[in-house]
């Protein structure tokens, strides 16, 4: 077993109870040194990447900096100009997973090194894509699959998601080494973690809905093994919920895809508003199926029930990836659909009032209110939790509500919806980093204390000062404190909902009010988490916990904390260099983008002052809730989505299934023999004919 760092852990045994020998610890030390070197190289590469990106679009001093670093890119021309970088990025983790499992059966330290090294290599490939993406994108194809082929295109929108995935996966891979030391079946975990990574990359780089669907399903089935990893009854139940909902979402996407193909003869992500406008009610059925399919993965109400069940039982590295990235793939799917199938081509419209925006506008209204309700219910349920992982799971639902609301605002406003688009994709990036860091913090607390109930903790900042520090950074990020990453994206989303009632219907004024209240509830939640876990009096049993080890976990958390602060202090970099170029690829008003998004002043007085009542409200909710014991409310059964909706559906499906099975089981078993025999004979016949 891989030791977690303490003296007690070093006395553990490896597989089959064999003592860990000195050679093993020598490999372990090499692993730690290698991770430190790769971490430093990553920081240097990110710094160089930022300078090069700025240098491509700047004049003067910044241009000189970029120009000098461009020499490095010229030296790496064979890599940066390689035409098949997207395919390479997908297949490195898909090939790396089985290799890691094979190595792990012989040496766990070497396996962990392989995990981090393959993820680091994928991250390098992702960075190398940028010059081609900035110059118009990269397209790859694998012909012949299902007679249609698999097709990939990396534009600026997909590159934002790919680079976010690369950074987050690398940090989690480093973190997982020490955390997974107390888990069983580590080879299996790393195998499916790598396959999930390949599925994520394939999904976000897909250039058509078929390719996206196939990798989306690969991601769903492989991540199921991460949720159910512990194999406890709770883990199996949570995994079953996850896979049932995931398969249901996949079927919804599949049906929507088939209807789209039959009615428009298109699967590519192209502007289809003109074709869909001629389908009448069918356009809303297709759109609804895509919203349901991707909304399940995004944790959108009322399709969210798998999420609070999955996080408490999954290992923390899996939770960090599930919440930090995998649920964003659902949001990405929604965003990709709304910016292609709902959106008309720029040369076919006359402006924001063109009738071709009707589908986008009507579906946008629905999506906005789904997002608003999702964020409100998520934060309310989060406030009622004592289990820290379950609390963070409900906050993932709430924060996804922000993103879904932004997607809805972009769709509703149509031609002038770039603000909602920008807010949704920016908050996707920011949430990936601060939520993954929060789960990592909870994981360290659990490793040290074996306690997940915040009410049984306290005063841990003395025993775990660095963990408390990065937890505070992540909390300030998620609550939208100026100077931290969440402030920029929440400000943009607030502008988007304001624009929805200024340029659209006045009822969205109530959505803005709910937005503010939910933001106050988020502040309250993380005051609660930080105060109960790190402040106050430390229980006697935790006063002498080991301060040794966990260096790799701290390094990974420190990397994400640096990103949260860096984005927070320079929010214009991602906005100007990535989000605005991505928005410019779609049918958004160029004048609106130039006037309101380019060179946006994030630290203006109005937005800064707007955070004051939010924090006052959050503090007030916390004090009130603590005084009147409002953090232990129990929802009535009639408000429980699982009780009123999902359990009746599950019981009826199981009853019908059992009835059919009992009635036709014998006949079916006999028929199976004949069917399999005929399939075998037919296969041999066609094989012989083909070889002839």
XYZ file of C-alpha atoms in Angstrom:
692
model
C 0.000 0.000 0.000
C 1.285 3.466 -0.806
C 2.020 5.256 2.474
C 0.277 8.532 3.186
C 3.289 9.978 4.918
C 2.874 9.470 8.663
C 4.993 7.098 10.753
C 1.967 4.882 11.303
C 1.396 4.644 7.570
C 4.994 3.629 6.966
C 4.388 0.469 8.964
C 1.598 -0.645 6.601
C 1.993 -3.565 4.283
C 1.695 -3.819 0.568
C -0.414 -6.191 -1.512
C -1.052 -9.682 -0.078
C 0.246 -8.337 3.274
C 3.895 -8.256 2.185
C 6.037 -5.648 3.987
C 7.118 -2.689 1.912
C 10.863 -2.918 1.349
C 13.504 -0.195 1.282
C 13.667 -0.261 -2.527
C 9.978 0.638 -2.578
C 10.593 3.735 -0.467
C 13.483 4.689 -2.742
C 11.037 4.612 -5.693
C 8.585 6.606 -3.590
C 11.194 9.303 -2.936
C 11.991 9.441 -6.644
C 8.270 9.837 -7.295
C 8.016 12.805 -4.934
C 11.100 14.455 -6.417
C 9.751 13.865 -9.937
C 6.404 15.393 -9.000
C 8.095 18.464 -7.562
C 10.148 18.866 -10.757
C 7.052 18.428 -12.962
C 5.123 20.887 -10.790
C 7.857 23.526 -11.152
C 8.044 22.886 -14.913
C 4.256 23.249 -15.091
C 4.427 26.630 -13.346
C 7.156 27.768 -15.741
C 5.239 26.505 -18.768
C 2.047 28.240 -17.649
C 4.003 31.465 -17.137
C 5.630 31.160 -20.563
C 2.274 30.288 -22.115
C 0.666 33.404 -20.643
C 3.496 35.571 -21.940
C 3.294 34.050 -25.426
C -0.491 34.479 -25.570
C -0.181 38.130 -24.561
C 2.682 38.589 -27.001
C 0.571 37.367 -29.929
C -1.936 40.196 -29.442
C 0.128 42.969 -27.855
C 2.505 45.650 -29.012
C 5.414 47.281 -27.272
C 6.999 45.724 -24.209
C 4.536 42.859 -23.924
C 5.032 42.110 -27.565
C 8.778 41.877 -27.051
C 8.281 39.462 -24.177
C 5.973 37.356 -26.298
C 8.316 37.573 -29.254
C 11.287 36.318 -27.291
C 9.305 33.414 -25.941
C 7.958 32.651 -29.389
C 11.486 31.397 -30.143
C 10.631 28.520 -27.822
C 7.537 27.761 -29.867
C 9.617 27.870 -33.048
C 11.988 25.335 -31.557
C 8.971 23.164 -30.785
C 7.508 23.526 -34.279
C 7.422 19.769 -34.913
C 5.080 19.469 -31.923
C 3.047 22.691 -32.132
C 2.387 22.170 -35.858
C 1.646 18.470 -35.592
C -1.708 17.959 -37.305
C -3.016 15.205 -35.027
C -2.564 16.760 -31.585
C -6.265 16.310 -30.623
C -6.155 12.587 -31.372
C -2.848 12.313 -29.543
C -4.318 14.072 -26.494
C -7.278 11.661 -26.433
C -5.295 8.461 -26.905
C -2.480 9.159 -24.403
C -4.770 8.658 -21.367
C -6.738 5.882 -23.084
C -3.515 3.956 -23.664
C -1.961 5.131 -20.406
C -4.781 3.694 -18.254
C -4.200 0.004 -19.100
C -0.445 0.568 -18.933
C -0.767 2.047 -15.433
C -2.886 -0.896 -14.289
C -0.307 -3.349 -15.680
C 2.592 -1.556 -13.969
C 0.638 -1.289 -10.717
C 0.514 -5.052 -10.349
C 4.303 -4.995 -10.114
C 5.188 -1.687 -8.503
C 2.747 0.869 -7.112
C 5.292 3.664 -6.836
C 6.197 3.305 -10.511
C 2.500 3.178 -11.386
C 1.828 6.465 -9.589
C 4.745 8.036 -11.434
C 3.291 6.771 -14.733
C -0.103 8.278 -13.854
C 1.367 11.719 -13.205
C 3.782 11.543 -16.133
C 1.089 10.562 -18.674
C -1.178 13.350 -17.395
C 1.722 15.792 -17.577
C 2.424 14.652 -21.142
C -1.224 15.210 -22.086
C -1.038 18.687 -20.561
C 2.025 19.471 -22.716
C 0.102 18.325 -25.809
C -2.794 20.601 -24.838
C -0.496 23.599 -24.480
C 1.056 22.784 -27.854
C -2.365 23.039 -29.539
C -2.720 26.761 -28.873
C -0.919 28.199 -31.947
C -3.090 26.157 -34.314
C -6.264 26.903 -32.333
C -5.508 30.638 -32.350
C -4.950 30.482 -36.108
C -8.377 28.985 -36.821
C -8.621 25.623 -35.077
C -7.569 22.025 -35.559
C -9.655 19.313 -37.217
C -9.055 15.555 -37.053
C -11.095 12.565 -38.213
C -11.167 8.811 -37.770
C -13.117 7.530 -40.815
C -15.333 4.487 -40.932
C -16.702 4.421 -37.375
C -20.436 3.589 -37.671
C -20.090 4.441 -41.342
C -19.899 8.114 -40.437
C -16.577 8.460 -38.688
C -15.410 10.254 -35.577
C -14.708 13.931 -36.106
C -12.876 16.371 -33.864
C -12.432 20.112 -34.005
C -10.655 22.218 -31.415
C -11.912 25.793 -31.585
C -11.401 28.370 -28.854
C -14.458 27.244 -26.861
C -13.367 23.618 -26.757
C -9.770 24.682 -26.083
C -10.898 26.523 -22.951
C -12.452 23.293 -21.677
C -9.512 21.118 -22.743
C -6.921 23.328 -21.037
C -9.030 23.519 -17.857
C -9.273 19.716 -17.874
C -5.523 19.361 -18.393
C -4.569 21.585 -15.467
C -7.130 20.104 -13.088
C -6.352 16.487 -13.966
C -2.640 17.046 -13.408
C -3.186 18.551 -9.945
C -5.588 15.780 -8.948
C -3.149 13.122 -10.193
C -0.448 14.514 -7.923
C -2.919 14.779 -5.028
C -4.293 11.261 -5.495
C -0.940 9.566 -4.846
C -1.054 10.113 -1.073
C -4.819 10.062 -0.634
C -5.337 6.741 -2.413
C -2.851 5.114 -0.041
C -5.740 4.321 2.300
C -7.982 2.954 -0.471
C -8.159 -0.522 -1.971
C -8.270 -1.438 -5.686
C -5.957 1.417 -6.635
C -4.984 -0.111 -9.995
C -8.638 -0.150 -11.012
C -9.142 3.417 -9.815
C -6.257 4.791 -11.871
C -7.296 2.737 -14.904
C -10.772 4.236 -15.022
C -9.552 7.659 -13.989
C -7.391 7.715 -17.128
C -10.179 6.368 -19.334
C -12.496 9.047 -17.954
C -9.883 11.670 -18.851
C -9.799 10.413 -22.421
C -13.602 10.470 -22.515
C -13.688 14.063 -21.269
C -11.175 15.236 -23.870
C -12.970 13.422 -26.670
C -16.317 14.895 -25.633
C -15.194 18.525 -25.576
C -13.168 18.257 -28.790
C -15.953 16.577 -30.792
C -17.093 18.457 -33.879
C -20.413 16.620 -34.194
C -23.071 15.269 -31.876
C -22.337 11.590 -32.671
C -18.679 11.841 -31.650
C -19.688 13.810 -28.562
C -22.287 11.181 -27.646
C -19.841 8.267 -27.942
C -17.183 9.884 -25.754
C -19.878 11.224 -23.409
C -21.015 7.638 -22.819
C -17.418 6.436 -22.407
C -16.949 9.119 -19.754
C -20.191 8.120 -18.002
C -19.451 4.394 -17.788
C -15.810 4.796 -16.767
C -16.598 7.408 -14.091
C -19.203 5.018 -12.632
C -16.288 2.904 -11.403
C -14.901 5.982 -9.625
C -18.194 6.622 -7.818
C -18.706 2.976 -6.785
C -15.004 2.449 -6.057
C -15.324 1.556 -2.354
C -17.851 -1.212 -3.109
C -19.702 -0.508 0.127
C -23.532 -0.730 0.035
C -23.763 3.070 -0.033
C -21.192 3.265 -2.831
C -23.005 0.669 -4.914
C -26.336 2.430 -4.380
C -24.829 5.804 -5.311
C -23.132 4.229 -8.328
C -26.425 2.705 -9.432
C -28.129 6.092 -9.182
C -25.292 7.646 -11.150
C -25.307 5.072 -13.929
C -29.108 4.935 -14.224
C -29.306 8.697 -14.544
C -26.289 8.768 -16.845
C -27.730 6.128 -19.165
C -31.063 7.962 -19.151
C -29.297 11.183 -20.130
C -27.371 9.382 -22.844
C -30.583 7.916 -24.259
C -32.159 11.380 -24.321
C -29.170 12.721 -26.271
C -29.290 9.693 -28.597
C -32.987 10.156 -29.400
C -32.468 13.888 -29.917
C -29.543 13.122 -32.225
C -31.587 10.643 -34.305
C -34.483 13.093 -34.647
C -32.041 15.839 -35.608
C -30.451 13.659 -38.284
C -33.769 12.540 -39.768
C -35.181 16.068 -39.889
C -32.140 18.139 -40.874
C -29.644 15.572 -42.222
C -27.007 17.166 -39.960
C -24.929 15.910 -37.069
C -22.179 18.540 -37.189
C -22.219 21.480 -34.793
C -23.375 24.024 -37.353
C -25.989 26.785 -37.219
C -29.339 25.003 -37.709
C -31.926 27.555 -36.569
C -33.234 27.926 -40.134
C -33.773 24.184 -40.598
C -35.268 23.711 -37.124
C -37.649 26.656 -37.556
C -39.468 24.667 -40.240
C -40.165 21.681 -37.955
C -42.883 23.189 -35.753
C -43.282 21.407 -32.401
C -40.547 18.911 -33.340
C -37.858 21.574 -32.810
C -38.890 21.901 -29.161
C -38.910 18.129 -28.670
C -35.357 17.864 -30.046
C -34.207 20.807 -27.931
C -35.877 19.401 -24.817
C -34.169 16.038 -25.253
C -30.745 17.676 -25.461
C -31.486 19.827 -22.397
C -32.558 16.764 -20.401
C -29.619 14.652 -21.587
C -26.911 17.164 -20.824
C -28.821 18.615 -17.846
C -28.594 15.292 -15.989
C -24.802 15.357 -16.170
C -24.805 19.047 -15.171
C -26.797 18.319 -11.988
C -29.666 20.526 -13.142
C -32.902 20.393 -11.128
C -34.861 18.139 -10.952
C -32.279 15.816 -12.539
C -29.727 16.313 -9.765
C -30.411 13.481 -7.307
C -27.354 11.416 -8.268
C -24.920 14.166 -7.322
C -25.385 14.471 -3.515
C -25.348 10.672 -3.306
C -22.165 10.207 -5.346
C -19.817 12.677 -3.643
C -19.953 11.460 -0.029
C -19.015 7.891 -1.021
C -16.517 8.522 -3.835
C -12.798 8.884 -3.011
C -11.855 12.560 -2.740
C -9.798 12.630 -5.983
C -12.880 11.301 -7.793
C -15.092 13.906 -6.091
C -12.692 16.671 -7.127
C -12.914 15.527 -10.743
C -16.661 14.855 -10.690
C -17.504 18.265 -9.286
C -14.593 20.173 -10.735
C -14.925 18.934 -14.284
C -17.327 16.116 -15.167
C -20.523 18.010 -14.365
C -19.135 20.874 -16.480
C -19.238 18.539 -19.472
C -23.011 18.610 -19.158
C -22.936 22.410 -19.147
C -20.547 22.365 -22.104
C -22.980 20.139 -23.988
C -25.801 22.609 -23.312
C -23.606 25.514 -24.391
C -22.452 23.758 -27.555
C -26.048 22.888 -28.527
C -27.365 26.407 -27.889
C -24.548 28.002 -29.890
C -25.064 25.704 -32.872
C -28.461 24.081 -33.296
C -30.474 26.994 -31.810
C -28.368 29.699 -33.413
C -28.883 31.101 -36.940
C -26.028 31.977 -39.263
C -25.005 35.654 -39.201
C -25.620 36.100 -42.914
C -29.275 35.038 -42.556
C -30.435 37.441 -39.855
C -31.262 41.133 -39.741
C -30.603 41.675 -36.018
C -31.744 40.708 -32.535
C -35.455 40.748 -33.482
C -35.128 38.355 -36.407
C -37.721 35.503 -36.252
C -34.938 32.927 -36.562
C -34.056 33.644 -32.918
C -37.486 32.343 -31.766
C -36.329 28.847 -30.734
C -33.265 30.228 -28.957
C -35.340 32.828 -27.114
C -38.111 30.462 -26.034
C -35.746 27.753 -24.810
C -33.621 30.435 -23.127
C -36.559 31.480 -20.930
C -36.961 27.908 -19.702
C -33.234 27.407 -19.123
C -32.858 30.687 -17.177
C -35.553 29.720 -14.686
C -34.251 26.163 -14.383
C -30.833 27.648 -13.566
C -32.269 30.092 -11.009
C -34.287 27.371 -9.247
C -31.274 25.036 -9.311
C -28.993 27.587 -7.658
C -31.586 28.407 -4.981
C -32.466 24.823 -4.037
C -28.801 23.805 -4.120
C -27.668 26.491 -1.678
C -30.620 25.881 0.665
C -29.858 22.159 0.836
C -26.145 22.866 1.293
C -26.904 24.932 4.390
C -28.634 21.929 5.990
C -25.679 19.547 5.693
C -23.200 18.519 8.365
C -21.315 16.140 6.057
C -18.730 18.359 4.367
C -18.633 16.391 1.109
C -22.412 16.386 0.857
C -22.451 20.128 1.511
C -19.956 20.675 -1.308
C -22.035 18.396 -3.554
C -25.107 20.581 -3.055
C -22.968 23.640 -3.706
C -21.908 22.062 -6.979
C -25.600 21.890 -7.875
C -26.039 25.526 -6.855
C -22.999 26.737 -8.777
C -24.104 24.785 -11.828
C -27.329 26.757 -11.515
C -25.296 29.932 -12.065
C -23.746 28.438 -15.205
C -27.069 27.122 -16.545
C -28.628 30.532 -15.910
C -25.829 32.161 -17.926
C -26.393 29.707 -20.794
C -30.095 30.511 -20.638
C -29.426 34.267 -20.711
C -27.159 33.857 -23.750
C -29.832 31.827 -25.518
C -32.691 34.168 -24.506
C -30.932 37.358 -25.612
C -29.681 35.730 -28.816
C -27.830 38.248 -30.951
C -26.890 40.331 -27.868
C -26.356 37.330 -25.573
C -22.554 37.387 -25.464
C -22.534 38.468 -21.806
C -24.349 35.292 -20.724
C -22.028 33.180 -22.890
C -18.955 34.820 -21.347
C -20.256 34.452 -17.798
C -21.181 30.794 -18.253
C -17.830 29.702 -19.682
C -15.832 31.880 -17.252
C -17.678 30.474 -14.236
C -17.119 26.974 -15.618
C -13.361 27.581 -15.427
C -13.465 29.220 -12.014
C -15.756 26.671 -10.425
C -13.517 23.851 -11.651
C -10.599 25.252 -9.680
C -12.149 26.422 -6.409
C -14.527 23.475 -6.037
C -11.790 20.910 -6.742
C -9.629 22.672 -4.142
C -12.449 22.593 -1.575
C -12.872 18.848 -2.057
C -9.114 18.407 -1.708
C -9.223 20.336 1.580
C -11.962 18.066 2.893
C -9.912 15.069 1.752
C -6.882 16.210 3.770
C -9.080 16.768 6.822
C -10.430 13.238 6.446
C -6.967 11.722 6.015
C -5.809 13.416 9.224
C -8.924 13.048 11.393
C -11.054 10.335 9.727
C -13.989 12.665 10.327
C -16.265 14.188 7.700
C -18.870 15.833 9.994
C -17.975 19.515 10.365
C -19.875 19.756 13.667
C -17.422 17.277 15.230
C -14.368 19.296 14.199
C -12.946 22.666 15.193
C -9.708 24.534 15.766
C -7.851 22.639 13.038
C -6.022 25.715 11.770
C -3.325 25.141 14.406
C -2.734 21.543 13.295
C -3.271 22.210 9.579
C -2.343 25.857 8.872
C -1.629 25.411 5.157
C -4.868 23.495 4.599
C -6.782 26.227 6.434
C -5.078 28.877 4.296
C -5.931 27.286 0.942
C -9.463 26.541 2.183
C -9.876 30.256 2.870
C -8.627 31.074 -0.642
C -11.103 28.636 -2.209
C -13.926 29.951 -0.010
C -13.184 33.528 -1.055
C -13.158 32.359 -4.667
C -16.542 30.643 -4.561
C -18.193 33.487 -2.646
C -17.018 36.091 -5.168
C -14.581 38.157 -3.120
C -12.809 40.775 -5.296
C -9.240 39.680 -5.984
C -10.225 36.017 -6.291
C -11.415 34.231 -9.409
C -15.134 33.892 -8.640
C -15.638 37.663 -8.510
C -15.100 38.140 -12.254
C -17.406 35.374 -13.455
C -20.166 36.136 -10.945
C -20.053 39.807 -11.921
C -20.450 38.893 -15.599
C -23.339 36.536 -14.792
C -24.983 39.286 -12.767
C -24.685 41.629 -15.756
C -26.222 38.902 -17.950
C -29.337 38.515 -15.798
C -29.677 42.311 -15.547
C -29.544 42.508 -19.341
C -32.230 39.814 -19.518
C -34.787 42.118 -17.889
C -33.452 45.345 -19.383
C -33.538 44.018 -22.972
C -36.173 41.348 -22.386
C -38.970 40.620 -19.922
C -39.218 42.506 -16.585
C -39.955 39.267 -14.705
C -36.255 38.487 -14.771
C -35.857 41.236 -12.177
C -36.987 38.588 -9.672
C -34.302 36.263 -10.987
C -31.710 38.930 -10.138
C -33.092 39.196 -6.595
C -32.827 35.412 -6.178
C -29.289 35.612 -7.610
C -28.305 38.037 -4.829
C -29.956 35.985 -2.069
C -28.283 32.799 -3.275
C -24.920 34.584 -3.322
C -25.525 35.564 0.304
C -26.380 31.938 1.108
C -23.105 30.842 -0.479
C -21.196 33.259 1.745
C -23.046 31.856 4.767
C -22.208 28.262 3.815
C -18.491 28.837 3.686
C -18.426 30.913 6.836
C -20.098 27.889 8.389
C -17.632 25.389 6.886
C -14.520 27.358 7.765
C -15.633 28.295 11.274
C -16.773 24.806 12.282
C -13.752 23.041 10.787
C -10.871 25.418 11.477
C -11.922 27.917 14.152
C -13.064 27.530 17.731
C -11.840 24.911 20.172
C -10.166 21.825 18.806
C -11.546 18.514 20.175
C -9.028 16.752 22.381
C -8.720 13.739 20.080
C -7.537 15.984 17.226
C -5.061 18.092 19.179
C -2.126 15.781 18.523
C -2.777 14.697 14.943
C 0.338 14.097 12.864
C 1.688 17.069 10.934
C 4.007 14.870 8.856
C 3.505 13.912 5.240
C 0.867 15.022 2.748
C 3.444 17.098 0.887
C 2.157 16.064 -2.532
C -1.413 16.856 -1.502
C -0.361 20.270 -0.268
C 1.582 20.951 -3.456
C -1.456 20.136 -5.608
C -3.700 22.312 -3.450
C -1.159 25.117 -3.620
C -1.170 24.953 -7.426
C -4.948 25.415 -7.578
C -4.779 28.202 -4.977
C -2.261 30.046 -7.154
C -4.621 29.774 -10.125
C -7.526 31.140 -8.061
C -5.474 34.157 -6.998
C -3.846 34.658 -10.399
C -7.154 34.680 -12.261
C -8.663 36.876 -9.573
C -5.947 39.528 -9.828
C -5.844 39.516 -13.653
C -9.357 38.520 -14.783
C -8.962 40.296 -18.119
C -6.418 37.780 -19.417
C -8.818 34.855 -19.832
C -11.596 37.192 -20.916
C -9.635 38.989 -23.648
C -7.442 36.148 -24.875
C -9.853 33.207 -24.797
C -13.507 33.978 -24.037
C -13.938 36.925 -26.420
C -12.291 35.045 -29.350
C -14.585 32.102 -28.545
C -17.679 34.337 -28.524
C -16.597 35.918 -31.822
C -16.932 32.528 -33.540
C -20.690 32.567 -32.960
C -23.553 34.780 -34.100
C -23.230 37.423 -31.410
C -23.310 41.138 -32.199
C -19.684 42.249 -32.812
C -20.540 45.781 -31.708
C -21.957 44.497 -28.412
C -18.843 42.385 -27.787
C -16.535 45.313 -28.511
C -18.501 47.758 -26.377
C -19.234 45.624 -23.300
C -16.739 42.749 -23.195
C -13.448 43.971 -24.687
C -11.187 45.522 -22.020
C -13.896 45.091 -19.380
C -13.156 46.951 -16.137
C -13.892 44.266 -13.580
C -12.871 46.327 -10.577
C -15.356 49.132 -11.132
C -16.963 50.811 -8.176
C -20.471 49.500 -8.865
C -19.482 45.827 -8.975
C -17.163 46.160 -5.992
C -19.844 47.824 -3.867
C -22.397 45.223 -4.984
C -20.449 42.576 -3.053
C -20.832 44.454 0.254
C -24.551 43.651 0.771
C -23.904 40.067 -0.359
C -21.342 39.504 2.394
C -23.458 41.346 4.961
C -26.414 39.139 3.993
C -24.248 36.007 4.267
C -22.998 36.956 7.732
C -26.564 37.764 8.794
C -27.878 34.398 7.562
C -25.088 32.598 9.414
C -25.693 34.365 12.728
C -29.451 33.926 12.439
C -29.183 30.285 11.454
C -26.807 29.511 14.286
C -28.912 31.327 16.895
C -32.242 29.743 15.902
C -30.799 26.358 14.857
C -31.894 26.746 11.232
C -29.119 24.551 9.849
C -30.858 21.319 10.882
C -34.167 21.617 9.062
C -35.693 18.501 7.544
C -37.490 18.805 4.227
C -41.077 17.506 4.158
C -41.588 14.388 2.058
C -43.722 16.240 -0.487
C -40.692 18.420 -1.341
C -38.353 15.443 -1.824
C -37.818 14.953 -5.582
C -36.556 11.436 -5.028
C -39.638 10.453 -3.014
C -42.297 12.045 -5.230
C -40.743 11.399 -8.639
C -37.845 8.972 -8.907
C -38.822 6.235 -6.439
C -42.307 5.722 -7.985
C -40.732 5.538 -11.453
C -38.093 3.071 -10.201
C -40.661 0.850 -8.447
C -42.954 0.697 -11.465
C -40.097 -0.043 -13.870
C -38.810 -2.829 -11.597
C -42.342 -4.263 -11.185
C -42.880 -4.384 -14.941
C -39.396 -5.805 -15.510
C -39.894 -8.569 -12.930
C -43.311 -9.423 -14.360
C -41.940 -9.735 -17.864
C -38.980 -11.751 -16.623
C -41.117 -14.182 -14.605
C -43.521 -14.710 -17.485
C -41.051 -15.087 -20.339
C -37.826 -16.156 -18.595
C -37.864 -19.838 -19.619
C -38.928 -19.065 -23.166
C -36.297 -16.304 -23.375
C -33.496 -18.550 -22.109
C -34.334 -21.193 -24.703
C -34.564 -18.562 -27.431
C -31.181 -17.134 -26.428
C -29.464 -20.384 -27.354
C -30.938 -20.348 -30.862
C -30.230 -16.617 -31.308
C -26.591 -16.951 -30.269
C -26.186 -20.007 -32.521
C -27.649 -18.168 -35.519
C -25.451 -15.118 -34.851
C -22.370 -17.347 -34.675
C -23.265 -19.193 -37.904
C -24.051 -15.920 -39.716
C -20.790 -14.362 -38.512
C -18.764 -17.331 -39.730
C -20.607 -17.280 -43.057
C -19.922 -13.568 -43.654
C -16.309 -13.939 -42.520
C -15.774 -16.789 -44.980
C -17.424 -14.814 -47.776
C -15.280 -11.767 -46.986
C -12.032 -13.758 -46.924
C -12.930 -15.438 -50.235
